[in-house]
Short mmCIF file of C-alpha atoms in Angstrom, two decimals:
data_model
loop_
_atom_site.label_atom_id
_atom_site.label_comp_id
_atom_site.label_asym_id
_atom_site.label_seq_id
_atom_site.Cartn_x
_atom_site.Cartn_y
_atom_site.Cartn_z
CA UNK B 277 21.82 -6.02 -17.65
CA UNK B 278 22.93 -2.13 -17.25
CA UNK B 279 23.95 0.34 -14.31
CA UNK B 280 22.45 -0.23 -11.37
CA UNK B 281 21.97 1.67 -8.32
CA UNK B 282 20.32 1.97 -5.25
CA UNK B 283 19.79 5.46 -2.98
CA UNK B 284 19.46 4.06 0.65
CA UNK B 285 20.03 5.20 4.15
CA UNK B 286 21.96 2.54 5.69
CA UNK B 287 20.18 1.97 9.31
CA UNK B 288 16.52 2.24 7.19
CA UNK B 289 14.47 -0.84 7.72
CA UNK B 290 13.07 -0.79 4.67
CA UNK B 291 16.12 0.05 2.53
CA UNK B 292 17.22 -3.01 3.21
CA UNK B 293 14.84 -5.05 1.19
CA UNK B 294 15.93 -3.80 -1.43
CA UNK B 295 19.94 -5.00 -0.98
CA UNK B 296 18.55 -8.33 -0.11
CA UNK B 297 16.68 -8.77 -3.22
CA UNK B 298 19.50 -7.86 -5.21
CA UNK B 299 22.25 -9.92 -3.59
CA UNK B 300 20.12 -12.69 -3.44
CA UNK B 301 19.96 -12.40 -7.51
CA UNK B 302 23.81 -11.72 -7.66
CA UNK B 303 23.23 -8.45 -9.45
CA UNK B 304 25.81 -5.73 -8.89
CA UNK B 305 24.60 -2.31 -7.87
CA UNK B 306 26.42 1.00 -6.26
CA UNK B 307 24.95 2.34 -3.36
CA UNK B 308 24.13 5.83 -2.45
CA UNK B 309 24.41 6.57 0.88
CA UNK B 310 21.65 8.89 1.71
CA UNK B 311 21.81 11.72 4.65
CA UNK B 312 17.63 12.09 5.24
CA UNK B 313 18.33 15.18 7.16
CA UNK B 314 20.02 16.44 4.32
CA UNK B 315 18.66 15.33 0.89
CA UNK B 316 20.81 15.39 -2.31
CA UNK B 317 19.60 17.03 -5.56
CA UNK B 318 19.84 12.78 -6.82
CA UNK B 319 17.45 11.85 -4.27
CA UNK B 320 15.19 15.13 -5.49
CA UNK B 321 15.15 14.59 -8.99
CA UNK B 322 14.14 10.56 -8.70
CA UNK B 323 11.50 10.82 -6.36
CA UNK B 324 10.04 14.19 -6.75
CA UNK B 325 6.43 13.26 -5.58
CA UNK B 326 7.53 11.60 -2.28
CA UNK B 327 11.23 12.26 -1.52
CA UNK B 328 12.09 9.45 0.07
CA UNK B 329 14.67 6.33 -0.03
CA UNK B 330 14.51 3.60 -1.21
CA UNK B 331 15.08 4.70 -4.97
CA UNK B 332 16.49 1.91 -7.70
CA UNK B 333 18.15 3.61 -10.85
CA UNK B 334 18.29 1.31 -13.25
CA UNK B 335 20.36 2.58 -16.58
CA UNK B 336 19.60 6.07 -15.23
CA UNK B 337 15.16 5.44 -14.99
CA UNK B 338 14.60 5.46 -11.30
CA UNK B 339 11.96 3.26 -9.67
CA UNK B 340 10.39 4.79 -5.89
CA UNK B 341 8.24 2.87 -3.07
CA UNK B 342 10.49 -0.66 -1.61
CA UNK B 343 7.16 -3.25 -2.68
CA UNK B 344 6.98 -1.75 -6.13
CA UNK B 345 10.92 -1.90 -6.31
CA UNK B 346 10.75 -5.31 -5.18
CA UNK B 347 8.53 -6.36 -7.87
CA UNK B 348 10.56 -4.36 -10.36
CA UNK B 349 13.93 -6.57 -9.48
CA UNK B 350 11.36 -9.80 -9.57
CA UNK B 351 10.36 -9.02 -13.16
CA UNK B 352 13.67 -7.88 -14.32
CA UNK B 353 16.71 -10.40 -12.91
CA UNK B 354 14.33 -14.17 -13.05
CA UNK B 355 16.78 -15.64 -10.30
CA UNK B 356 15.57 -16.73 -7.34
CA UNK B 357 12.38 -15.93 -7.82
CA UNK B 358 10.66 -13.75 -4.92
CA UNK B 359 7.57 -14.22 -5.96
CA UNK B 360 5.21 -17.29 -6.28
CA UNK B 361 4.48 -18.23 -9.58
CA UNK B 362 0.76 -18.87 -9.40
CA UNK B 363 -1.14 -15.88 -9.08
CA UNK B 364 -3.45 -17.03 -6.24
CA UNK B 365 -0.53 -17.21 -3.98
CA UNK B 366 1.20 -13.93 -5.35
CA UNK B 367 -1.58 -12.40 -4.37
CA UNK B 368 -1.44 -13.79 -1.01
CA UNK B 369 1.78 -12.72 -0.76
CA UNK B 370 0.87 -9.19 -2.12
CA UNK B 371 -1.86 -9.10 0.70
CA UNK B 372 0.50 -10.15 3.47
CA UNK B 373 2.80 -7.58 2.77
CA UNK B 374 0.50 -4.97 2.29
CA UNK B 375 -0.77 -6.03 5.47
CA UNK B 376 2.65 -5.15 7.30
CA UNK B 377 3.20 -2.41 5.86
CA UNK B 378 -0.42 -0.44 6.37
CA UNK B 379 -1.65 -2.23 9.24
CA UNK B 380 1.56 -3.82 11.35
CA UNK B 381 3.99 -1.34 11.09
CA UNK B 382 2.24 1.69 11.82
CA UNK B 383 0.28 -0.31 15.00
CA UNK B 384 3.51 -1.08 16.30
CA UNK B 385 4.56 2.60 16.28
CA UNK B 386 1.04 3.84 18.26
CA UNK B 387 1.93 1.30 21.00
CA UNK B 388 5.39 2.68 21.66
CA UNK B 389 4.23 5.90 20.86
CA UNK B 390 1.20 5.74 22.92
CA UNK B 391 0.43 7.93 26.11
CA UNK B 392 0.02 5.95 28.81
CA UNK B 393 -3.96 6.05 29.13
CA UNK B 394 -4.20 4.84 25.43
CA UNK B 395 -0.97 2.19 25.84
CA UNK B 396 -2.63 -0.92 27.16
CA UNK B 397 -4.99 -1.06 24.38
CA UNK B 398 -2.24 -0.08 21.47
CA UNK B 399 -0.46 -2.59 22.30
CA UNK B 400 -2.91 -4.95 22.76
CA UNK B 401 -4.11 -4.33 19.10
CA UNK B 402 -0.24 -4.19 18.27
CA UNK B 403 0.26 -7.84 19.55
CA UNK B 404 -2.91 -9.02 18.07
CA UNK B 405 -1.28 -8.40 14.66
CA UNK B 406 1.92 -10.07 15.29
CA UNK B 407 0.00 -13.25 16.34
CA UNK B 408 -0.92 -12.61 13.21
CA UNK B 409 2.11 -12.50 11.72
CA UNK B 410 3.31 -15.57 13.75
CA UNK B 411 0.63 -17.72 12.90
CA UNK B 412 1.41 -17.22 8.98
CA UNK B 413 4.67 -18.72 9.68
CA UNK B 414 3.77 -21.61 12.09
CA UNK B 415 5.13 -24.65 10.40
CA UNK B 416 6.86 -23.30 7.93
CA UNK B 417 10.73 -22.42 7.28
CA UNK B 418 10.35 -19.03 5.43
CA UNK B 419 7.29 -16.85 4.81
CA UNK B 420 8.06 -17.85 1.02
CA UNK B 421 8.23 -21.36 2.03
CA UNK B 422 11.28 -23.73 1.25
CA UNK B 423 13.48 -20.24 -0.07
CA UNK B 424 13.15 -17.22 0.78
CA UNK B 425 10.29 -15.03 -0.96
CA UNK B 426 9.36 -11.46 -1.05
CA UNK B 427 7.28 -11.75 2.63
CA UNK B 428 10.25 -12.40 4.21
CA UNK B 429 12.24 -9.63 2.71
CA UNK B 430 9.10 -7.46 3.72
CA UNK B 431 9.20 -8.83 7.17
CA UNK B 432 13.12 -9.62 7.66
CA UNK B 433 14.25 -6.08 9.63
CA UNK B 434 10.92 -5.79 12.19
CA UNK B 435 11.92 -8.59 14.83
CA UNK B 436 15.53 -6.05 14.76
CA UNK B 437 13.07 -3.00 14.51
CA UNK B 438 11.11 -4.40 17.54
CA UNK B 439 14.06 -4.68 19.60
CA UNK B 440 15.17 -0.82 18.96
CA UNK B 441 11.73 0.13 19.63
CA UNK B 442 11.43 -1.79 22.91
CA UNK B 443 15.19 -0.58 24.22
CA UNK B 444 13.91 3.13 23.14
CA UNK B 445 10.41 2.90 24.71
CA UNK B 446 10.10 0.66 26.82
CA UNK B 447 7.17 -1.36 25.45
CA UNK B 448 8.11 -4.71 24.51
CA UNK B 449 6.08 -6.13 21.48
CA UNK B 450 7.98 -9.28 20.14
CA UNK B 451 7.38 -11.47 23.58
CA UNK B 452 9.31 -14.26 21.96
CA UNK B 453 7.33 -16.88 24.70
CA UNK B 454 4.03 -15.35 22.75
CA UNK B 455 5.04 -15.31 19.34
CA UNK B 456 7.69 -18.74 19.43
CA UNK B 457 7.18 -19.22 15.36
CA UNK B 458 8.07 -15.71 14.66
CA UNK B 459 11.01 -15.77 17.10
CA UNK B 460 12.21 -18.65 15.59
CA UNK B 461 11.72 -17.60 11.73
CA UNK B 462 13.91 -14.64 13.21
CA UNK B 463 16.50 -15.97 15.13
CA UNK B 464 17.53 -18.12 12.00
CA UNK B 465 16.58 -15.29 9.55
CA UNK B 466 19.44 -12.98 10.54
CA UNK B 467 22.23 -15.51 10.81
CA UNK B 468 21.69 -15.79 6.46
CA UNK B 469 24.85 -13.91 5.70
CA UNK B 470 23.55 -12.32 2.45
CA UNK B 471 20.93 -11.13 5.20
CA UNK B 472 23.27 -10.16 7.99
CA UNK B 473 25.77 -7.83 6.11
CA UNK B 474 22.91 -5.59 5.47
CA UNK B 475 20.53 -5.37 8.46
CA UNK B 476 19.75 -2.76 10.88
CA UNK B 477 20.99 -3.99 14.30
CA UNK B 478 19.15 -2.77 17.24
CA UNK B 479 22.41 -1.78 18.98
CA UNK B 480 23.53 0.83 15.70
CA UNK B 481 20.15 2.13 15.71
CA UNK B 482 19.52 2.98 19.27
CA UNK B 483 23.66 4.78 19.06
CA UNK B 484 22.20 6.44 15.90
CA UNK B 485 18.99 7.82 18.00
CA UNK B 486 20.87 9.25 20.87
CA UNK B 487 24.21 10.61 19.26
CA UNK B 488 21.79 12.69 16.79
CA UNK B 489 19.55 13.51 19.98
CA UNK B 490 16.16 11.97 18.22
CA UNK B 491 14.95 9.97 20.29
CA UNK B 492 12.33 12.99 21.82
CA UNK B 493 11.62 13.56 18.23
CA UNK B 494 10.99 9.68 17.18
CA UNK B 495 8.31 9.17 20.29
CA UNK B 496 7.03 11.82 21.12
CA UNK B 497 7.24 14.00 24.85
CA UNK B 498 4.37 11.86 26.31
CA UNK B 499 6.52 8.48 25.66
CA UNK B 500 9.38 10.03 26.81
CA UNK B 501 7.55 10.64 30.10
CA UNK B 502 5.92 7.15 30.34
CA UNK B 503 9.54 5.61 29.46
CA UNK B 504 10.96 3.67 32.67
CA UNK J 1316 -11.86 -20.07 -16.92
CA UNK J 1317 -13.95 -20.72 -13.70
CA UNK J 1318 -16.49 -18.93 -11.25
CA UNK J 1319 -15.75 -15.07 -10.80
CA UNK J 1320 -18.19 -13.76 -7.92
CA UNK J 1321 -17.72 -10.02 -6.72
CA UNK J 1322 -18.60 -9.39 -3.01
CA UNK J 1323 -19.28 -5.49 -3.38
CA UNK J 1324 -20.98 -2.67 -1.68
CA UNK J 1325 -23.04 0.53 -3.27
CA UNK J 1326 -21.51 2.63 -4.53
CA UNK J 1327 -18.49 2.01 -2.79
CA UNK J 1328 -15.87 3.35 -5.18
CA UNK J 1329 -13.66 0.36 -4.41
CA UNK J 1330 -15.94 -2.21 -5.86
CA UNK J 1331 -16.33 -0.08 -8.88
CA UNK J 1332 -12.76 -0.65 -9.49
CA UNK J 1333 -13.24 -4.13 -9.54
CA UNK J 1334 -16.66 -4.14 -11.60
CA UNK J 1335 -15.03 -1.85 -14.36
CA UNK J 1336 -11.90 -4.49 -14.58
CA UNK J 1337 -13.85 -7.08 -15.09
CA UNK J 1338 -16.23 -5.20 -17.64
CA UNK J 1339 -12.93 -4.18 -19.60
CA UNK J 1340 -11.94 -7.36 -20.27
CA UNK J 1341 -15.54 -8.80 -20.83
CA UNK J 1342 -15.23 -11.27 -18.07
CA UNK J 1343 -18.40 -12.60 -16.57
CA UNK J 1344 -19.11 -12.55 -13.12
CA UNK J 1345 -22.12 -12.93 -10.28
CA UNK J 1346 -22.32 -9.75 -7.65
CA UNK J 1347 -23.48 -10.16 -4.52
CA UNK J 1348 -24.14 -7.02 -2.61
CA UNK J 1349 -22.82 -7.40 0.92
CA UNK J 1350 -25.83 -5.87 2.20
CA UNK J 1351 -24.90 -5.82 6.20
CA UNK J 1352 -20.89 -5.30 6.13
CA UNK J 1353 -20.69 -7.15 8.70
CA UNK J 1354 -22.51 -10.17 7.22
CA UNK J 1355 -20.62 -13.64 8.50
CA UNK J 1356 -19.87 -15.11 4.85
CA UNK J 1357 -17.96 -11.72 4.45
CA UNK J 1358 -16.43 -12.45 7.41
CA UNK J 1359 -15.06 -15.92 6.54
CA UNK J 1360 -13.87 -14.07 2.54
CA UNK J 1361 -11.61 -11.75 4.56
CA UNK J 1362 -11.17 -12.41 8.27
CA UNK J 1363 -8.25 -9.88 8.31
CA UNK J 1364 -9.80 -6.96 7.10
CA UNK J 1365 -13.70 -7.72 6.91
CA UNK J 1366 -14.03 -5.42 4.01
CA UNK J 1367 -15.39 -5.49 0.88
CA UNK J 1368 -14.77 -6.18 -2.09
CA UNK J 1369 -13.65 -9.75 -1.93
CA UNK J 1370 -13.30 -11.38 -5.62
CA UNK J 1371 -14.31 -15.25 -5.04
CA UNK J 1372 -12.24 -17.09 -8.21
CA UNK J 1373 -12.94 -21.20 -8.36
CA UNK J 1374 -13.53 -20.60 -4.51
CA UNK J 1375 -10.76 -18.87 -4.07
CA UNK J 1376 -11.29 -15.60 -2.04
CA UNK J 1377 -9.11 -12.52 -3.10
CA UNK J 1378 -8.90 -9.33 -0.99
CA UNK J 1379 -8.20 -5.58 -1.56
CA UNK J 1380 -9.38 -4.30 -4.48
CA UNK J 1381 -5.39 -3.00 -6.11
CA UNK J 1382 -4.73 -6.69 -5.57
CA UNK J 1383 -7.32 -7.55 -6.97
CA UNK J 1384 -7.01 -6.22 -9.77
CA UNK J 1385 -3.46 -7.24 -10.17
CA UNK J 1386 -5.10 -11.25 -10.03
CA UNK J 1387 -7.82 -10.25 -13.04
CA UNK J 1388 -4.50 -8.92 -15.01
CA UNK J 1389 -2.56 -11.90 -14.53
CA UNK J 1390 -5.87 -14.77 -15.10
CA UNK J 1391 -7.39 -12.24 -18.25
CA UNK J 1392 -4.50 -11.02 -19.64
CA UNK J 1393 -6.57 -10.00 -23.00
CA UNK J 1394 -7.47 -5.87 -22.86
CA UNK J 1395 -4.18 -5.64 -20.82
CA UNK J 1396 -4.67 -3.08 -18.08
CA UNK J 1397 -0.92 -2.80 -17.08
CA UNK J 1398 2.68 -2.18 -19.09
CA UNK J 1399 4.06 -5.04 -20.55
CA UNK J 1400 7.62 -3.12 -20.09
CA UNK J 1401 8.70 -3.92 -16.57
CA UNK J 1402 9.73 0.25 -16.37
CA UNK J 1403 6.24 1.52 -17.26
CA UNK J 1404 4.96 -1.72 -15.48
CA UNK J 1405 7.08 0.16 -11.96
CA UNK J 1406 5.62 3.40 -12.56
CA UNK J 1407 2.25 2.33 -13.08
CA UNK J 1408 2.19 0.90 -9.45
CA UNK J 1409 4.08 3.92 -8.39
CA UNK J 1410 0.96 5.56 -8.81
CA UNK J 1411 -1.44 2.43 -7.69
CA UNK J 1412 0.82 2.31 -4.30
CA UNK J 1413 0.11 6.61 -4.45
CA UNK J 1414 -3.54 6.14 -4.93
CA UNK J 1415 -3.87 3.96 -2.11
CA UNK J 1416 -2.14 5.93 0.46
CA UNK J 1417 -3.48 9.01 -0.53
CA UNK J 1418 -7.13 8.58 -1.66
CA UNK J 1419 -7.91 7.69 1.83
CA UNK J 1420 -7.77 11.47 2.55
CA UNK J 1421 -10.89 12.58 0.64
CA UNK J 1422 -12.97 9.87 3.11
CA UNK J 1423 -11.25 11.28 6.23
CA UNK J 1424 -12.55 14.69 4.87
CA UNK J 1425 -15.99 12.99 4.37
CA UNK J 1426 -16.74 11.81 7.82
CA UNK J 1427 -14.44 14.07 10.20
CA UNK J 1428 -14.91 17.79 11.08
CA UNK J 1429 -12.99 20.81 12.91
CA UNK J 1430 -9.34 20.42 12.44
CA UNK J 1431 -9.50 16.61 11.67
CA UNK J 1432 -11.54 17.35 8.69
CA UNK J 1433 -8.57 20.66 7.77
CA UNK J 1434 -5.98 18.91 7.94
CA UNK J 1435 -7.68 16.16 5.32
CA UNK J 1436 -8.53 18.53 2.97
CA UNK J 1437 -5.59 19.96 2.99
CA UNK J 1438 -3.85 16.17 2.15
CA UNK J 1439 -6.43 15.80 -0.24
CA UNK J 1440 -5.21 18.94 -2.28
CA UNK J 1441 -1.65 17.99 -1.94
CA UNK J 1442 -2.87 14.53 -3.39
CA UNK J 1443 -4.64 16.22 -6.13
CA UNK J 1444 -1.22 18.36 -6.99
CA UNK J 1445 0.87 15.91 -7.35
CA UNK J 1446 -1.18 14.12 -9.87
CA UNK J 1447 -1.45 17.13 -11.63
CA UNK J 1448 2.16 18.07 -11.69
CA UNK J 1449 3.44 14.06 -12.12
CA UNK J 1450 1.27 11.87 -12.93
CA UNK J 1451 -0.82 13.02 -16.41
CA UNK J 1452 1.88 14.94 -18.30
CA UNK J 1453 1.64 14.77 -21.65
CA UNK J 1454 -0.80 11.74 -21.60
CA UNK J 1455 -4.66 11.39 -22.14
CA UNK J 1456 -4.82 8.67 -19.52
CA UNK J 1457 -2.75 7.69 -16.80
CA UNK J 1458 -2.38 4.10 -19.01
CA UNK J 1459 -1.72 6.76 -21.91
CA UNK J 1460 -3.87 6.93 -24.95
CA UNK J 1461 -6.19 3.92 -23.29
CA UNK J 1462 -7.12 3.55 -19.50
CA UNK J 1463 -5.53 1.48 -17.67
CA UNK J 1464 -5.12 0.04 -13.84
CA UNK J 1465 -4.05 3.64 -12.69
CA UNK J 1466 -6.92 5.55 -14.23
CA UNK J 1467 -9.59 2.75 -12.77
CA UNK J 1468 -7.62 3.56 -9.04
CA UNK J 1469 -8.22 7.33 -9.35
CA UNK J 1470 -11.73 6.82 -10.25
CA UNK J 1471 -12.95 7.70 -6.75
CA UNK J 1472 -12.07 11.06 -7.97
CA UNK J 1473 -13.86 11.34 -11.37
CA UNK J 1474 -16.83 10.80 -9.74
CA UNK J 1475 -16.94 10.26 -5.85
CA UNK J 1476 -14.78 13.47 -4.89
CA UNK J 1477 -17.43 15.80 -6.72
CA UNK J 1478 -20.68 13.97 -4.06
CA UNK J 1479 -17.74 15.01 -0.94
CA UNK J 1480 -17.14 18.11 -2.17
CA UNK J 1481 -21.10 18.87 -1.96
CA UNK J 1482 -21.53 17.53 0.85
CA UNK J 1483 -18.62 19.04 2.84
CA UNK J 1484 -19.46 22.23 1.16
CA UNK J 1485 -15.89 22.62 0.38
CA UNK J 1486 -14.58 22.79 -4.00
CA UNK J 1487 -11.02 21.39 -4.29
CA UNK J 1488 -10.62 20.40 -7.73
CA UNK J 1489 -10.79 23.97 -9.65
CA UNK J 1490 -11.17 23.54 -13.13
CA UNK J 1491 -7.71 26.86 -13.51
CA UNK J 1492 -6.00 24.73 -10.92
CA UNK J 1493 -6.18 21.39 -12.04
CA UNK J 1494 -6.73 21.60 -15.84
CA UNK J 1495 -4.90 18.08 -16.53
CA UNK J 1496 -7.21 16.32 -13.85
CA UNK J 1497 -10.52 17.86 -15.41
CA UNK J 1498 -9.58 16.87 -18.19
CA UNK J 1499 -8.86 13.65 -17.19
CA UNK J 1500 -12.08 13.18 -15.76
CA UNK J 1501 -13.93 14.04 -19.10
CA UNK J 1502 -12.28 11.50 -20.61
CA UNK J 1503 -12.28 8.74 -18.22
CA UNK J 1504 -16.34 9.20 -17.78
CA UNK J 1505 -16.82 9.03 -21.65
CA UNK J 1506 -15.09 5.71 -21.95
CA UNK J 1507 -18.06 3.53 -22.62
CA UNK J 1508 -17.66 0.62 -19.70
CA UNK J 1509 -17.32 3.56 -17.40
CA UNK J 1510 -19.63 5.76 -18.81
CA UNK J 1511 -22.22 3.05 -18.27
CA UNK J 1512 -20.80 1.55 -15.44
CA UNK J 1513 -21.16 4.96 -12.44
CA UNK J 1514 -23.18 5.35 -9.81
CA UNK J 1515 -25.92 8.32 -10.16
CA UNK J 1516 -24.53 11.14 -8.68
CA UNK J 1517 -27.95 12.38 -7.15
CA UNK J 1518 -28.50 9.12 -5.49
CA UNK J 1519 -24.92 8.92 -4.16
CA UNK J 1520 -25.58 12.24 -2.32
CA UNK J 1521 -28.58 10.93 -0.92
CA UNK J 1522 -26.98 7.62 0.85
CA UNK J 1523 -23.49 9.18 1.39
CA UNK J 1524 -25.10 12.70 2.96
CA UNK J 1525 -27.40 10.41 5.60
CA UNK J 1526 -24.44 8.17 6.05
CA UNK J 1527 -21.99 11.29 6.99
CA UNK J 1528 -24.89 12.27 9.64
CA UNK J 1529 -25.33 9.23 11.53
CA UNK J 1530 -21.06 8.88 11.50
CA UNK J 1531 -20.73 12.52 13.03
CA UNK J 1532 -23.81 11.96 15.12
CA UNK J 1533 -22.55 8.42 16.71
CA UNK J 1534 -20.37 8.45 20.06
#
C-alpha cells in the first residue's frame, strides 16, 4: 500500500491520533520525530501554509491538519473502520469532533489561562462543555460505540491533557465526581495498549514544561500569579 | 430521496454555501428563513451551537454548513463536488478545514475596531496570501476546471469581503496583489447557479452597514 510516514512531536496531543489510527489498521509507518522549536526543511516543504505536525506522507504526497488525516487513513486502509457508515451519523461524528476541537479545546485553555477576575466564569463555560462531552458518552462503551471510532481518537489524549493542565495551573476541569461517564470512558480508554504506547502522560508533559522552562510561556504571567 | 428543508439566514454567506450545493446538484428543497436567530425551532435543530444553517433531511437535522455539505455529497453524489481520489479528496479539505479557521477573520474585521479590528485585517491578508500563493496554482477553480466544495467555502470572499471592505473603508484584495484570487472571483460569479444565486451587493451594504452600527454601538 506504499511508504508511509508520519512527522509528529511525540508529547503532542493531537499527533497521537494519528498513530492510533494507523496501528489500529496494522499499517506500518516511520515516524519523524519533530523538534517544534526547531523545524526541519521536511516539516517546511509538506506543510508550507501552516507549518505544523501532524503531517502523513504517503508515497512521498503529504497530507496536513489531524481530522483531515484521519479521514485520509479511513478512506485509504478499509480496516476497522473509524467512521460510521451511514452518513447521518458520520456527520454526527464530524460535528462532535469539530466541536472539540473549535469549541472544547480552546475553552479549556481560557480557563487555565484565565486571570483570576475572568476565571470563575471560564471555567464555568469550560465545564459546561465537558458535560457536554460526558453526556455523549453516557451509556455507551466508546464514543464510536461497540469499537472504537474516530470521536474517540479525537477525544482519547484530553482526560491526559486535563490532568497536565490542572498540575500546571491549578484549575481542575475533569472533576471525575461531575463528569463519572467521561471518567470512566477514560480510565478504560488508556489501559488499550495500541492506545497506551502512544499517549501523552501527564507526568512526561509537565517534566517536558519545566526542563525547557515553558511553563511562563504556555499560561501566561497572570496564571502564573493566580497559580497556588 | 426524502424532505430537504434549509434553515438559513440573509445573506448570510454560510447558507449560501448550502443553497448553491443543493442548486448544483439540482436537488429540491423548502427554505425557511430563520427570521429571529434565536427562534425556539432553531433552537431544538442545533441546541449546541444555535446557528444557522441547519439542513433538515427526512427529519433529520444537520449542522454546520462544511458538514453539511459533506452529507449533500455523500446522499447526491451526481455533479460530484469533491475528488473521487482519496489524495485530491485530503487536499480539498485541507483547504475546507483552512477556510473555516480563517474566514472567520474578515467578520472579526467587520464588527470590531481599534487594534481588535488591526490585528483582523491583518489575519485576513495573511488568509488571502496563502490562497494566492497555495491554493489556485495553475487551476481555474479550486475543484480545477469545475467548482467544487472548496470554491463554494471561499465564496464569502467573491462576494461578501468586497460589502466589508466598503464598509470598513479598508481594500485588501488588490487586483496587482492577488491576481489568481481576482481572477478567481470572475470566474466563480459567472458560473450560472452562482451567478444567479448572490445576494445584491447594494442591499447587503444596507443590512450589514446598520447591523455593524448597532454591534459597535451595544454594551
Amino acid at each position: 500500500m506504499g511508504e508511509v510516514k508520519v512527522i509528529g512531536a511525540s508529547l503532542s496531543i493531537i499527533c497521537c491520533r494519528i498513530e492510533w489510527a494507523l496501528k489500529l489498521k496494522g499499517v506500518q509507518y516511520e515516524y519523524i520525530q519533530e523538534d517544534l522549536r526547531n523545524k526541519s526543511p521536511i516539516l517546511l516543504q509538506c506543510n508550507p501554509v501552516h507549518k505544523k505536525v501532524p503531517v502523513l506522507v504517503h508515497n512521498e504526497k503529504p497530507v496536513a491538519e489531524s481530522l483531515v488525516i484521519l479521514e485520509y487513513i479511513d478512506e485509504t486502509w478499509k480496516e476497522n473502520p473509524l467512521l460510521p457508515k451511514d452518513p447521518f451519523e458520520k456527520s454526527t461524528a464530524r460535528f462532535w469532533a469539530r466541536f472539540v476541537d473549535e469549541k472544547f479545546i480552546p475553552s479549556a485553555w481560557a480557563a487555565c489561562c484565565a486571570q483570576e477576575h475572568e476565571q470563575e466564569k471560564a471555567v464555568e463555560s469550560a465545564q459546561e462543555l465537558l458535560g457536554i462531552l460526558d453526556k455523549l458518552i453516557e451509556g455507551k462503551k466508546f464514543f464510536g460505540g461497540e469499537t472504537i471510532g474516530f470521536l474517540d481518537l479525537v477525544v482519547g489524549s484530553l482526560p491526559n491533557w486535563l490532568k497536565f493542565m490542572e498540575e500546571l495551573s491549578g484549575i481542575k476541569l475533569f472533576d471525575a465526581e461531575k463528569f463519572p461517564s467521561f471518567h470512566e470512558w477514560a480510565t478504560k480508554f488508556v489501559e488499550i495498549p495500541i492506545i497506551q504506547e502512544h499517549i501523552p502522560m501527564p507526568e512526561d508533559l509537565i517534566n517536558y514544561v519545566n526542563t525547557a522552562g515553558l511553563a511562563k510561556t504556555i499560561l501566561g504571567s497572570a496564571a502564573m500569579a493566580n497559580k497556588k | 430521496m426524502g424532505e430537504v428543508k434549509l434553515h438559513g439566514t440573509w445573506p448570510s454567506a454560510f447558507s449560501y454555501r448550502v443553497i448553491w450545493s443543493l442548486k448544483l446538484k439540482g436537488v429540491p428543497y423548502e427554505y425557511i428563513e430563520d427570521l429571529s436567530n434565536k427562534s425556539s425551532l432553531l433552537l431544538q435543530l442545533n441546541p449546541v451551537h444555535k446557528k444557522i444553517p441547519v439542513l433538515v433531511h427526512d427529519g433529520k437535522p444537520i449542522c454546520e454548513s462544511l458538514i453539511i455539505l459533506e452529507y449533500i455529497e455523500e446522499i447526491w453524489p451526481h455533479n460530484p463536488l469533491l475528488p473521487t481520489d482519496p489524495y485530491e479528496r485530503a487536499l480539498a479539505r485541507f483547504w475546507l478545514k483552512f477556510a473555516e479557521e480563517k474566514c472567520p477573520a474578515m467578520w472579526i474585521a467587520y464588527r470590531t475596531s481599534g487594534e481588535e479590528q488591526e490585528k483582523a485585517l491583518k489575519d485576513t491578508l495573511e488568509m488571502l496570501r496563502a490562497i494566492e500563493e497555495h491554493g489556485l496554482v495553475g487551476k481555474k477553480y479550486f475543484g480545477g476546471e469545475k467548482i467544487g466544495m472548496v470554491d463554494i467555502a471561499f465564496g464569502q470572499i467573491a462576494q461578501w469581503l468586497g460589502v466589508i471592505e466598503e464598509i470598513v473603508g479598508v481594500k485588501l484584495l488588490e487586483p496587482q496583489t492577488f491576481p489568481r484570487l481576482h481572477t478567481w472571483i470572475k470566474n466563480f460569479k459567472e458560473v450560472p447557479v452562482i451567478k444567479e444565486n448572490l445576494p445584491d451587493r447594494d442591499e447587503m451594504l444596507v443590512v450589514y452597514k446598520r447591523l455593524r452600527e448597532r454591534l459597535l454601538t451595544s454594551p
